[in-house]
Short mmCIF file of C-alpha atoms and ligand atoms in Angstrom, two decimals:
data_model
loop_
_atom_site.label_atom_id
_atom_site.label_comp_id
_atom_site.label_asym_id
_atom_site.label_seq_id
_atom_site.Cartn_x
_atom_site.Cartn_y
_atom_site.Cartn_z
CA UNK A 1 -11.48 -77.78 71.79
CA UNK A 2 -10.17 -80.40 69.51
CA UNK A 3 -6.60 -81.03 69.35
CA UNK A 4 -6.44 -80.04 65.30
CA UNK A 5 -8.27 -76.55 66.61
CA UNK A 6 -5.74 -76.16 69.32
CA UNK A 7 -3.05 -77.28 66.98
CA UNK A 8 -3.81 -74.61 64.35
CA UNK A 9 -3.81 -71.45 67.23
CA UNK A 10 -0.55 -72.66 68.67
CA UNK A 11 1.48 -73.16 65.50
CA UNK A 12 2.39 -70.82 63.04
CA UNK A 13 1.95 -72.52 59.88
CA UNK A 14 2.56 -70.70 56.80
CA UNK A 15 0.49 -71.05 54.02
CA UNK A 16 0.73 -70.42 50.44
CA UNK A 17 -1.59 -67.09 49.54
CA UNK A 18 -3.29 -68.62 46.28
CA UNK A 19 -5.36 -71.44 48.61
CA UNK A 20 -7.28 -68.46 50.21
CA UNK A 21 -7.70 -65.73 47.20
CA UNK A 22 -11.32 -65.08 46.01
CA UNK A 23 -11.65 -64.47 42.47
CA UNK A 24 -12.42 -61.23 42.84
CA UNK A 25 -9.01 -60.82 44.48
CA UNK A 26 -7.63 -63.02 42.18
CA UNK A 27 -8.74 -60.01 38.99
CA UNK A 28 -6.70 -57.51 41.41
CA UNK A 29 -3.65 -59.57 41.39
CA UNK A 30 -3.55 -59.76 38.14
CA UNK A 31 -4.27 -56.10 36.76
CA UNK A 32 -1.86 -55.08 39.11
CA UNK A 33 0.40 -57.71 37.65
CA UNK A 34 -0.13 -56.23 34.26
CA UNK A 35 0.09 -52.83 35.20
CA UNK A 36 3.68 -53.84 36.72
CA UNK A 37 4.74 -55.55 34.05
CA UNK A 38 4.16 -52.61 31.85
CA UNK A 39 6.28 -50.02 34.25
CA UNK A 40 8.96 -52.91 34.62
CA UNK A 41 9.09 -52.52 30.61
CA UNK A 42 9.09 -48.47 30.88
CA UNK A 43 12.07 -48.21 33.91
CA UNK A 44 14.97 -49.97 33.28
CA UNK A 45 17.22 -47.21 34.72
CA UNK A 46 16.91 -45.52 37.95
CA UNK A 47 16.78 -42.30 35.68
CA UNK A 48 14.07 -44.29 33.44
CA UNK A 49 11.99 -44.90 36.80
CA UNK A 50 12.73 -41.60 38.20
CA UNK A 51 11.26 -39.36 35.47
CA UNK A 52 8.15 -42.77 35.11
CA UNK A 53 7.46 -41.88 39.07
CA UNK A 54 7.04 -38.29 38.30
CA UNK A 55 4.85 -38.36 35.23
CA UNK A 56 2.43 -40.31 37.72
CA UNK A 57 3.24 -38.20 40.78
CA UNK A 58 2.33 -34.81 38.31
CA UNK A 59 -1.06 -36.79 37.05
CA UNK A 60 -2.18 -37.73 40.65
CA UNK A 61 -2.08 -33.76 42.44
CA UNK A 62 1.33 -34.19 43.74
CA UNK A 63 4.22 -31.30 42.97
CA UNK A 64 7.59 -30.24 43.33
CA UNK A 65 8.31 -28.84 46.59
CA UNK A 66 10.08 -25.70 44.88
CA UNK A 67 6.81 -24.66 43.46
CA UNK A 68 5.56 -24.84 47.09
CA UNK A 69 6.18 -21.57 49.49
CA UNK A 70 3.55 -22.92 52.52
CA UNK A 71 2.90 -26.79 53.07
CA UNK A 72 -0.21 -27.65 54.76
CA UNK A 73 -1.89 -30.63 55.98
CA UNK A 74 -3.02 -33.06 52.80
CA UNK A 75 -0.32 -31.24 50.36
CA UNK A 76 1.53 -33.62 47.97
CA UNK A 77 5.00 -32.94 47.07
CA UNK A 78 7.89 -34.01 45.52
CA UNK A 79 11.86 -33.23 44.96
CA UNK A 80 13.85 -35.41 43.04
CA UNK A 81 17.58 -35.49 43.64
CA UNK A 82 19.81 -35.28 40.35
CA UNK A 83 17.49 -37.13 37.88
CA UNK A 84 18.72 -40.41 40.11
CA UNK A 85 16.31 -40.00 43.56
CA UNK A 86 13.41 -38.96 45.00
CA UNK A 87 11.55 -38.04 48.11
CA UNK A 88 7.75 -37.78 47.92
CA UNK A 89 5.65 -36.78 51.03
CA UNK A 90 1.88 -36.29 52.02
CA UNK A 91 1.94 -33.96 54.50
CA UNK A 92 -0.06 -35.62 57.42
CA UNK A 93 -2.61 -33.66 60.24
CA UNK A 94 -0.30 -33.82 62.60
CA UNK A 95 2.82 -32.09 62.98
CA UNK A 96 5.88 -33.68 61.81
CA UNK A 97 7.34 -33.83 65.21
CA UNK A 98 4.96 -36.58 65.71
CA UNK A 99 6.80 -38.94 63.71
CA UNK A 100 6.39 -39.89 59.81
CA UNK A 101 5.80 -43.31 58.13
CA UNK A 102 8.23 -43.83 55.51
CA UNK A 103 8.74 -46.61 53.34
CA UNK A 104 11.91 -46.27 51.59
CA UNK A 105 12.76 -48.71 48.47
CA UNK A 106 15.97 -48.23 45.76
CA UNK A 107 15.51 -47.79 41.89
CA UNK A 108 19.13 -48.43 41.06
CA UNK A 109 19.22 -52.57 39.77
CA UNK A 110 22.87 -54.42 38.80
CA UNK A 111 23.98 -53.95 35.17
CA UNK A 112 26.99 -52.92 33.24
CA UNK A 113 28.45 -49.71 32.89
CA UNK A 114 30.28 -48.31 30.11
CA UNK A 115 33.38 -47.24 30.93
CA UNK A 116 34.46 -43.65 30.60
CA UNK A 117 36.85 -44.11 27.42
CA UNK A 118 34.65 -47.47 26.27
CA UNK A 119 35.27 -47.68 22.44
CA UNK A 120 37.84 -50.03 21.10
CA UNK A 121 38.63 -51.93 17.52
CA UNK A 122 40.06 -55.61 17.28
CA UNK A 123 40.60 -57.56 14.49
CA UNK A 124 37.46 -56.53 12.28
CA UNK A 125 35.32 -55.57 15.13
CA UNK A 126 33.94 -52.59 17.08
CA UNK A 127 33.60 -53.27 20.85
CA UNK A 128 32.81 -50.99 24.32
CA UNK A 129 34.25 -51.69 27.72
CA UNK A 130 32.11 -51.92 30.22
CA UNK A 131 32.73 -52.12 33.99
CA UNK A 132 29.65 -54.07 35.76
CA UNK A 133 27.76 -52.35 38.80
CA UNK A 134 26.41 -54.40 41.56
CA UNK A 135 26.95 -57.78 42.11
CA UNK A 136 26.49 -59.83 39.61
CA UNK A 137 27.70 -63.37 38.14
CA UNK A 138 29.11 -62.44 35.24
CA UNK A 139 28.97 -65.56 32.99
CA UNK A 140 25.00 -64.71 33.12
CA UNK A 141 25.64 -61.68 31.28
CA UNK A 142 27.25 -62.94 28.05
CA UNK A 143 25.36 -64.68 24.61
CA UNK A 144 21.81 -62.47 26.01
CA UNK A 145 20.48 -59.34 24.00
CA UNK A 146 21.96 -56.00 25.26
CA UNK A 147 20.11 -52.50 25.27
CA UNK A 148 21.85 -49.33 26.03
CA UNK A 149 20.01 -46.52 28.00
CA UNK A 150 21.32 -43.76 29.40
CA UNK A 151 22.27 -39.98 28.97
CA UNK A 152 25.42 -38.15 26.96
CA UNK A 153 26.24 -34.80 28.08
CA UNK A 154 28.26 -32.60 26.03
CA UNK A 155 31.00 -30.42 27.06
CA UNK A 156 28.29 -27.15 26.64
CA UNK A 157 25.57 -28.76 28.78
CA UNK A 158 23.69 -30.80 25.93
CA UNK A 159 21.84 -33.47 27.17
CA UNK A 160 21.28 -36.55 25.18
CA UNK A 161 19.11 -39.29 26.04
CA UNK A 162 19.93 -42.79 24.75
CA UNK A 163 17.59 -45.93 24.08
CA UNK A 164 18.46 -48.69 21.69
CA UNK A 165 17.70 -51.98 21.78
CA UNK A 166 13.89 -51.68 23.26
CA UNK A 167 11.60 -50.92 20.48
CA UNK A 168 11.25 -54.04 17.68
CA UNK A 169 13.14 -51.92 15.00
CA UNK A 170 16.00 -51.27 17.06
CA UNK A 171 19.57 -53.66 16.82
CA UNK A 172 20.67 -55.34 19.94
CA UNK A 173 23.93 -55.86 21.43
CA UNK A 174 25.74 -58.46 22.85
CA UNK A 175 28.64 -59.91 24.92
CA UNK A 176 30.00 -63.41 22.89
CA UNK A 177 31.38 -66.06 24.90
CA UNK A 178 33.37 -69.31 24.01
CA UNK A 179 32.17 -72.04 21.82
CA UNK A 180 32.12 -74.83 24.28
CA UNK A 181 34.04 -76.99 21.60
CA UNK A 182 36.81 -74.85 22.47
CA UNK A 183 36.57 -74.21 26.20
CA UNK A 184 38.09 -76.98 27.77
CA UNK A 185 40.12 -74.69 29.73
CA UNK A 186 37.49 -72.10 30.41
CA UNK A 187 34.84 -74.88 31.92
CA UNK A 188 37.76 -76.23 34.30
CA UNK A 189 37.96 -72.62 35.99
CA UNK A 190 35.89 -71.51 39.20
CA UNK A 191 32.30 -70.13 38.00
CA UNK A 192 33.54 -66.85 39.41
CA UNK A 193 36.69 -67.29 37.07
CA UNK A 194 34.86 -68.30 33.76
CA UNK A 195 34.35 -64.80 32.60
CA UNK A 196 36.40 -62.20 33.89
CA UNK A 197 35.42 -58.54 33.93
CA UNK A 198 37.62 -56.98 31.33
CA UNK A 199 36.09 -59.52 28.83
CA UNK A 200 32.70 -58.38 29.32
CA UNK A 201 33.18 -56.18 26.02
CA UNK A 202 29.57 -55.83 23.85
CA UNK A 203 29.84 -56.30 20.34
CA UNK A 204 29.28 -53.10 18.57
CA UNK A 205 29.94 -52.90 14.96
CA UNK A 206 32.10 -54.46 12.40
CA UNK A 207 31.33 -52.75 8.77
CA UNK A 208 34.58 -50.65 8.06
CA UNK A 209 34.20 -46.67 7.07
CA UNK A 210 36.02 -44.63 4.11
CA UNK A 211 39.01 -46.02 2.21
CA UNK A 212 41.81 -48.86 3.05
CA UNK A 213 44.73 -46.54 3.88
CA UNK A 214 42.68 -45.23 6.72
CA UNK A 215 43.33 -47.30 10.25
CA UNK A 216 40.70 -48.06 12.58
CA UNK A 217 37.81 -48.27 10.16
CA UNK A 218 34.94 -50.57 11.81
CA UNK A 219 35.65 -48.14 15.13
CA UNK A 220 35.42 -44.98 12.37
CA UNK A 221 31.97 -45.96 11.11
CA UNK A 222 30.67 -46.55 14.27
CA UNK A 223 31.77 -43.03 15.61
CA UNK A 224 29.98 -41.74 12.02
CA UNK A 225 27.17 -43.65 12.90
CA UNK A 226 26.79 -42.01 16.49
CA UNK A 227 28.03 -38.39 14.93
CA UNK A 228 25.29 -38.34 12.48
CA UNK A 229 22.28 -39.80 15.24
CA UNK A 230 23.55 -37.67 18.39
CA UNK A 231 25.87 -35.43 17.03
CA UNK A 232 28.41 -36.80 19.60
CA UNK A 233 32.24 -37.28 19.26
CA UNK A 234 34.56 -39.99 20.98
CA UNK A 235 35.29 -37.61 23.77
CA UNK A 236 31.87 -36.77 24.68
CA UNK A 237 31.56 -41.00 26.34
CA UNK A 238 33.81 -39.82 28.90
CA UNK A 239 30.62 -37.45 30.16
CA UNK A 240 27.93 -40.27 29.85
CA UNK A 241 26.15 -42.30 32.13
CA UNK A 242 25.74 -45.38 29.49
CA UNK A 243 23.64 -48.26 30.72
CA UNK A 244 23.67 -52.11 29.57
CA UNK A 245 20.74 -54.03 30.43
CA UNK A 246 19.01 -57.00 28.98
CA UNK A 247 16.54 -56.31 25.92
CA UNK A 248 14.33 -59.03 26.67
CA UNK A 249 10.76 -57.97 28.09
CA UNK A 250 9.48 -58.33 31.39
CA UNK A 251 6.10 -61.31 31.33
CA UNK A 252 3.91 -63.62 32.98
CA UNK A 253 5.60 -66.91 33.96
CA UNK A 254 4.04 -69.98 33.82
CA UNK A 255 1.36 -71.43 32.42
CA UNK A 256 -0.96 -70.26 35.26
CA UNK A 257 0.67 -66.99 34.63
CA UNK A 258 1.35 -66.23 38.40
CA UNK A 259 4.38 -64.99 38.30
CA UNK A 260 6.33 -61.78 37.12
CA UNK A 261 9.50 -62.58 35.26
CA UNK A 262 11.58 -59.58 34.41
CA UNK A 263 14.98 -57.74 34.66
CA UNK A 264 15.28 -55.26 37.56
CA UNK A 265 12.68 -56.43 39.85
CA UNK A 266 15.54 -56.03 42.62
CA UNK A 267 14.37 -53.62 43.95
CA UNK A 268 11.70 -52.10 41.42
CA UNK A 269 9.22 -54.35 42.56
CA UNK A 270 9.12 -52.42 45.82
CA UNK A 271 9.58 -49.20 43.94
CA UNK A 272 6.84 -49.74 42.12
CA UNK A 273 3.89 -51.20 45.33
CA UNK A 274 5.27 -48.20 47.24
CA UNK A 275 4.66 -45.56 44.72
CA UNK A 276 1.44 -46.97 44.23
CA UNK A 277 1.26 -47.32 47.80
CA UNK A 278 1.50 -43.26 48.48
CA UNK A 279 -0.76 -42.18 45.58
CA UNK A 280 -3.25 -44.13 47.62
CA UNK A 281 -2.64 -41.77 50.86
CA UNK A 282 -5.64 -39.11 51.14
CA UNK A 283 -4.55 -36.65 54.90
CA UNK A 284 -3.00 -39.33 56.71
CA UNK A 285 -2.70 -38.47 60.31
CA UNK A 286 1.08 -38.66 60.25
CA UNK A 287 2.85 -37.69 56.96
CA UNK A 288 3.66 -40.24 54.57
CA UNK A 289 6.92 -40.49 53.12
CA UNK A 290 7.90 -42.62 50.17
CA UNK A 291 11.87 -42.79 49.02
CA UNK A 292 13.04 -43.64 45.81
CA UNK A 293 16.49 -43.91 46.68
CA UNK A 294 19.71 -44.63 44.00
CA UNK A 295 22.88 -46.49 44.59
CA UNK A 296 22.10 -49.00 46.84
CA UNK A 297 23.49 -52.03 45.11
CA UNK A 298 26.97 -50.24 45.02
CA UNK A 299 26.98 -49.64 48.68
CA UNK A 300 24.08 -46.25 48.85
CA UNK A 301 27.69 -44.02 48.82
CA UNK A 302 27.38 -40.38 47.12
CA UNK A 303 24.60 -37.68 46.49
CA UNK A 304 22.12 -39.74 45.20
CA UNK A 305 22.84 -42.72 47.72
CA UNK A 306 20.84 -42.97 50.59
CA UNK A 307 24.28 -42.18 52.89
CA UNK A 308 24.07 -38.43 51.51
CA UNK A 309 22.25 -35.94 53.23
CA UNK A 310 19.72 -35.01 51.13
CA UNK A 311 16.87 -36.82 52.49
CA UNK A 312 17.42 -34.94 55.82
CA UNK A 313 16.95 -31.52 53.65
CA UNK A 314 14.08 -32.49 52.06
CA UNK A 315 12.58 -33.64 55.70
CA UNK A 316 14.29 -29.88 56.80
CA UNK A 317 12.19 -28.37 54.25
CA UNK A 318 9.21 -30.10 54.88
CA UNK A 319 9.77 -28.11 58.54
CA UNK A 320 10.65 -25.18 57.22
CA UNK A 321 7.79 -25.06 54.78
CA UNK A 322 4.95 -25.60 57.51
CA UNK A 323 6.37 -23.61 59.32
CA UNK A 324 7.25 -25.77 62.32
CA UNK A 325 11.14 -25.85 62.82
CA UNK A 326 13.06 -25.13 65.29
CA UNK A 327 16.52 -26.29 66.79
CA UNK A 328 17.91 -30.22 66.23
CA UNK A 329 13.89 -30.58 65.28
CA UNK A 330 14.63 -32.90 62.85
CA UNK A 331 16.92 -35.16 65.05
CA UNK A 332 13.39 -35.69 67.30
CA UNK A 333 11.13 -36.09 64.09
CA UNK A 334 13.17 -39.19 63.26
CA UNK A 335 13.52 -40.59 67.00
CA UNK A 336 9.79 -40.51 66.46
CA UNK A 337 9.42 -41.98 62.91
CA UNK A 338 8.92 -45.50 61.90
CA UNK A 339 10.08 -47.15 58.46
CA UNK A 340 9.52 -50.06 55.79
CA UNK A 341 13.03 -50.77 54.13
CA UNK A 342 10.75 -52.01 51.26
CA UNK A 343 13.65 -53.99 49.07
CA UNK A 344 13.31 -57.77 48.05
CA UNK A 345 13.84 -60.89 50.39
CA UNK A 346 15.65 -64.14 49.10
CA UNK A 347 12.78 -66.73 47.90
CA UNK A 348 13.76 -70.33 48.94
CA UNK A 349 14.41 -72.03 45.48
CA UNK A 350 13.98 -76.01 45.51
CA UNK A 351 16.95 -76.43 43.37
CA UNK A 352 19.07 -74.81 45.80
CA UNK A 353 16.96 -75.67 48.77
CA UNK A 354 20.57 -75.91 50.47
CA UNK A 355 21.20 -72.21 50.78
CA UNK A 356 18.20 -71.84 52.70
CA UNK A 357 16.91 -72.76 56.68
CA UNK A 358 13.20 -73.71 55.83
CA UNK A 359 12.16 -72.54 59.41
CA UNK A 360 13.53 -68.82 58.49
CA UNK A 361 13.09 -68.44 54.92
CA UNK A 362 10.84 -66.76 52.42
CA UNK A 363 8.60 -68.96 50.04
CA UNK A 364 7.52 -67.68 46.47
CA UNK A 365 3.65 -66.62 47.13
CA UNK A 366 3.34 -66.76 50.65
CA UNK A 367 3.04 -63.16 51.22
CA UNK A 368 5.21 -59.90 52.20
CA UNK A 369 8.65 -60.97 53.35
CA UNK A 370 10.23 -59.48 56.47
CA UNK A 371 13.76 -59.38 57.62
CA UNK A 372 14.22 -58.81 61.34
CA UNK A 373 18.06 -58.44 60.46
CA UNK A 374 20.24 -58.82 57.62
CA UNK A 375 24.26 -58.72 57.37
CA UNK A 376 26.50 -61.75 57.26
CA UNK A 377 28.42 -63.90 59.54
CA UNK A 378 27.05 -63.43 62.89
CA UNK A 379 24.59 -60.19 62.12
CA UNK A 380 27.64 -58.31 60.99
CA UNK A 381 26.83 -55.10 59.53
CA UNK A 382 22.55 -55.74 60.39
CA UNK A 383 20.33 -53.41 61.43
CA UNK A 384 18.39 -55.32 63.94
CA UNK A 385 14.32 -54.38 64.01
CA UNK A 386 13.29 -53.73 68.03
CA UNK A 387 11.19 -56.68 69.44
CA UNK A 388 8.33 -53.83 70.21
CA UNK A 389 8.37 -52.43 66.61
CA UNK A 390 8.38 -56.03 64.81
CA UNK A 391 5.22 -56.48 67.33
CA UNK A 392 3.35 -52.92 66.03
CA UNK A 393 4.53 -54.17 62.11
CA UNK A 394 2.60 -57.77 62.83
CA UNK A 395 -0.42 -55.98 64.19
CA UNK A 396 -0.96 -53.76 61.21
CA UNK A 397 -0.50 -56.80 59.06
CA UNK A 398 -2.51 -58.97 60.97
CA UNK A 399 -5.43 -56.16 61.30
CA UNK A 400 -5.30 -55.66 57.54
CA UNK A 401 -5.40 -59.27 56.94
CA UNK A 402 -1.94 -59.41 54.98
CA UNK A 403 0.11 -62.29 55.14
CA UNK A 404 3.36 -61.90 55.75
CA UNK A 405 6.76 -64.26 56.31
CA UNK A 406 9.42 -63.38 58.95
CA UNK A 407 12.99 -64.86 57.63
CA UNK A 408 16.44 -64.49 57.08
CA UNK A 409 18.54 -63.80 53.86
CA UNK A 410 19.76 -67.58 53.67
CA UNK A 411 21.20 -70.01 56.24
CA UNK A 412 23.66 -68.80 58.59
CA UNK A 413 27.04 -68.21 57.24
CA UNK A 414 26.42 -69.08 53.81
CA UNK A 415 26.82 -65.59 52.77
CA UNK A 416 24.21 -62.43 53.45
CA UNK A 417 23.64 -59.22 52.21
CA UNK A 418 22.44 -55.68 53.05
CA UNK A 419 19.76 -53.04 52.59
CA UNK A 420 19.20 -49.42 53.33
CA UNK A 421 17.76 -49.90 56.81
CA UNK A 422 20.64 -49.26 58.62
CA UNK A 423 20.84 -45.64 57.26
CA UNK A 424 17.86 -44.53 58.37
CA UNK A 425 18.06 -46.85 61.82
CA UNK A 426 21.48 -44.66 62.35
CA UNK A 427 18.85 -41.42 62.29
CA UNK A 428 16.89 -43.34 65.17
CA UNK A 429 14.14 -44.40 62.98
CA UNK A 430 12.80 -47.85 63.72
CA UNK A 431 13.19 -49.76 60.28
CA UNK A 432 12.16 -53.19 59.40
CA UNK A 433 13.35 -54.60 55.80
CA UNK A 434 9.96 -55.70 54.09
CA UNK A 435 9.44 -56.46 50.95
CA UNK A 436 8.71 -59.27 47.60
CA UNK A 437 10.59 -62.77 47.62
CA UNK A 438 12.85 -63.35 44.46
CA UNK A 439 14.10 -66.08 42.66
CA UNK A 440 17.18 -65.39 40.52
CA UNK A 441 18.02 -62.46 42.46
CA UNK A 442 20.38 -60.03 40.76
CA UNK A 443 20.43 -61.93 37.45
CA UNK A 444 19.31 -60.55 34.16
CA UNK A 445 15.83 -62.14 34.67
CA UNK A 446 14.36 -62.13 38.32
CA UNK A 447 11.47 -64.05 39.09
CA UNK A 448 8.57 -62.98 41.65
CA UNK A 449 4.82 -63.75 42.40
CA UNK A 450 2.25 -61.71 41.34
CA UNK A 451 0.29 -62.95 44.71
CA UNK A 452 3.35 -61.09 46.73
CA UNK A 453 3.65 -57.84 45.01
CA UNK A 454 -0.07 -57.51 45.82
CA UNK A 455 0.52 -57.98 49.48
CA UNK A 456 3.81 -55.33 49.14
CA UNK A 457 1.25 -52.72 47.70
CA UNK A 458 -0.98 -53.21 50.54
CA UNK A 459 1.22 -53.37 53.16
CA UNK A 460 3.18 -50.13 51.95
CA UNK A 461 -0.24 -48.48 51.61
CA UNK A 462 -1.53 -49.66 55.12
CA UNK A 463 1.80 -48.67 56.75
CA UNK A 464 1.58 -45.24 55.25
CA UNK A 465 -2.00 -44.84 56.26
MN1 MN B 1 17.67 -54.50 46.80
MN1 MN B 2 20.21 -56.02 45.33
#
C-alpha cells in the first residue's frame, strides 16, 4: 500500500460534504432547503410550529392518542402538551419494553416577551415592555423590524390569536437605539452594557385619540385601535402570551445559495429534519419517538419543559394503550431506550476562529454535528454519551453513508452551554446531542447549510428506523 492510501485509512480527515454530492443529491438538498425555508417562514413560535407539526402529522395517517382506545403495531399517534409540546410515536413490532428510538429536538427559539402590564406612553409616544427570553445579546435586537405573534385570552376563556408584522400589508415594529452622534457614552460601555433590558421598549404608536383635555392620548388610540381589531381591553395583556420576533424572512444565502439564513433555526432546524424524519417511519421494529419539546432555552423548567413529567405519561399511555404495562415498566423501557438530543452545534466561524479548538469543532457543511458532552468549565452540568453508544451512533452513520463531525461547543473554558440530553440521560436513556452547525447562534438571523440539514433529516430518519 502506498503511504497516501495508508495515510487516508489512518487519519480522520474531515471533509467538506459539497466535494462529494451528485447532482442528483444536490436537487434533494435543495427542495428540502426550500421546503424548510417555507416552514421556517410558517413557525416562528413554538405554538406557530406546534399547531404547523400537526396539520402535517393529521395529513400523513398520524392521530391524537385520545381518539385511540387500542394501539397496535404500525399505529401513528400524537398528544400535544398545552398548545407548546408534543410527543409523536410509531408504535414499533416489538414491545416497548424493548427499548424506543427517540429523537427529541425543542421548538421554543430566544425572543422578547411582552411583559404582563406592557403598555406605556412617553412624551408623544406609545411603547410595550418587553422582558427578553433566552439568551440573547441585546444590542442585536434594536433598529430591526419587529412582528408580534402570540395568543390573548380573555377573562371568559376567549382565545385570540395574534400576527402582525408578517404579511406585506401589515406595520412593523421596532426597538430605536441611539444616534451614534450622540452615544459617546453608550459606545464606551461593555457590549453587554450598551443596551440594557428595561430599554428594550418597541415603538408602538404615536397618533393621539379624542380631545386635548384627555391625558394619555397616543396610549388611548392605541388601546381603540386593539378594542376595535380584538375586542381586547388593557387588562386582558396581563393573560397573553405576546411574542416579538424579527419580521424579516427566512432565505437562501449566498450567491451559490447553500445556505439557510433565518430567525429561529436554534433549534427548528432539528424540529423540522426530525418531523420529517418520523413521517418517513413505516412499522419500525422498535417504536419511534419524536419530541417536540418547549422551554428549553429558559432552562426546559415547567409543564411544557422537558423537566415535567409529561413525556413519561405519554410513554405510560403508550403501555397502557397496547396493553403491555405493568409495575415500574416504564423505568425498564427507558434503561432500554436510546436517544438523538437533535438541537444545533456551534459552527466554527473564521471571524471568531478564536472561540473555537479546530481539532473539536463543527465546520459549516461538513455534515451532522455531534456532541459527546456539553456543559462548561470542566464538563460541568454535561451529560456525557457512553463510549459503547457513541460507537453504535458512528456505525449507523457510517452504514448509511452520513457524514458526521464529533466536537465540542467551543474551546475549553471559553464559555459552554446545554441541551435537553441530560433529562432524558437522568431516565437512563443513552442520549447523544446531534444535530445542524450554526453561525450566529441565538441572534435574530442564524445561519446554517442546506448540505447539513440534509444529513440531520437522514440521520433522524435512519436512527428512528
Ligand atoms: Mn437549542
Ligand atoms: Mn439555544
Amino acid at each position: 500500500m502506498d503511504d497516501e492510501k495508508l495515510k487516508n485509512i489512518l487519519f480522520n480527515t474531515k471533509k467538506c460534504g459539497w466535494e462529494k454530492t451528485t447532482e442528483e443529491e444536490k436537487n434533494e438538498i435543495f427542495k428540502l432547503g426550500d421546503e424548510y425555508i417555507y416552514f421556517l417562514n410558517k413557525c416562528k413560535t413554538e405554538r406557530e410550529t406546534i399547531e404547523f407539526s400537526k396539520e402535517i402529522l393529521d395529513k400523513n395517517g398520524f392521530v391524537d392518542i385520545k381518539e385511540k382506545m387500542i394501539l397496535a403495531p404500525g399505529d401513528k399517534v400524537y398528544y400535544i402538551n398545552k398548545n407548546k409540546s408534543m410527543y409523536i410515536a410509531v408504535i414499533g413490532e416489538k414491545p416497548l419494553e424493548a427499548g424506543l428510538n427517540i429523537v427529541g429536538a425543542h421548538v421554543d427559539a430566544p425572543r422578547l416577551d411582552l411583559k404582563p402590564n406592557p403598555l406605556y406612553e412617553d412624551t408623544g409616544f406609545a411603547y410595550l415592555k418587553t422582558h427578553y427570553y433566552g439568551g440573547i445579546k441585546k444590542y442585536q435586537w434594536t433598529t430591526i423590524p419587529l412582528s408580534i405573534h402570540g395568543v390573548i385570552v380573555k377573562s371568559n376563556g376567549e382565545k385570540i390569536k395574534v400576527n402582525i408584522g408578517e404579511d406585506d400589508e401589515d406595520p412593523i415594529f421596532t426597538i430605536t437605539d441611539l444616534l451614534p452622534h450622540l452615544a459617546m457614552d453608550q459606545m464606551e460601555k461593555k457590549l453587554k452594557d450598551g443596551i440594557s433590558g428595561e430599554d428594550l421598549n418597541l415603538l408602538i404608536g404615536s397618533m393621539p385619540y379624542g380631545n386635548e383635555k384627555t391625558s394619555e392620548r397616543i396610549k388611548f388610540n392605541i388601546l381603540k385601535l386593539l378594542n376595535d381589531k380584538y375586542g381586547i381591553t388593557e387588562a386582558d395583556f396581563q393573560s397573553s402570551e405576546l411574542e416579538l420576533v424579527p419580521s424579516f424572512k427566512a432565505k437562501s444565502l449566498g450567491f451559490d445559495k447553500s445556505m439557510v439564513a433565518g430567525y429561529g433555526q436554534d433549534d427548528r432546524v432539528c424540529s423540522y429534519t426530525s418531523l420529517r424524519g418520523i413521517l418517513d417511519i413505516e412499522n419500525p421494529k422498535k417504536t419511534a419517538v419524536c419530541i417536540l419539546a418547549d422551554k428549553e432555552e429558559i432552562g426546559s423548567m415547567g409543564n411544557t419543559g422537558m423537566e415535567s413529567h409529561v413525556f413519561d405519561t405519554f410513554i405510560a399511555e403508550l403501555l397502557n394503550k397496547l396493553n403491555e404495562n405493568r409495575p415500574n415498566l416504564l423505568d425498564k423501557v427507558f434503561c432500554n431506550s436510546r436517544m438523538l438530543s437533535a438541537d444545533v452545534d456551534a459552527a466554527l466561524d473564521p471571524i471568531y476562529a478564536s472561540v473555537s479548538e479546530k481539532n473539536n469543532a463543527s465546520f459549516l457543511g461538513y455534515g451532522i454535528g455531534l456532541n459527546k458532552y456539553t456543559g462548561a468549565r470542566g464538563k460541568s452540568g454535561a451529560s456525557d454519551a457512553n463510549a459503547e453508544y457513541v460507537a453504535e451512533v458512528r456505525n449507523l452513520l457510517e452504514n448509511n453513508d452520513i457524514p458526521y463531525q464529533v466536537g465540542e461547543l467551543g474551546k475549553v473554558d471559553v464559555g459552554g452551554g446545554g441541551t435537553i440530553a441530560y433529562i432524558l440521560a437522568n431516565k437512563g436513556i443513552d442520549v447523544i446531542d446531534c444535530g445542524v452547525p450554526v453561525l450566529s447562534m441565538h441572534s435574530p438571523y442564524e445561519v446554517t447549510s442546506k448540505y447539513d440539514i440534509y444529513c440531520a433529516y437522514r440521520t433522524y430518519t435512519a436512527f428512528l428506523k
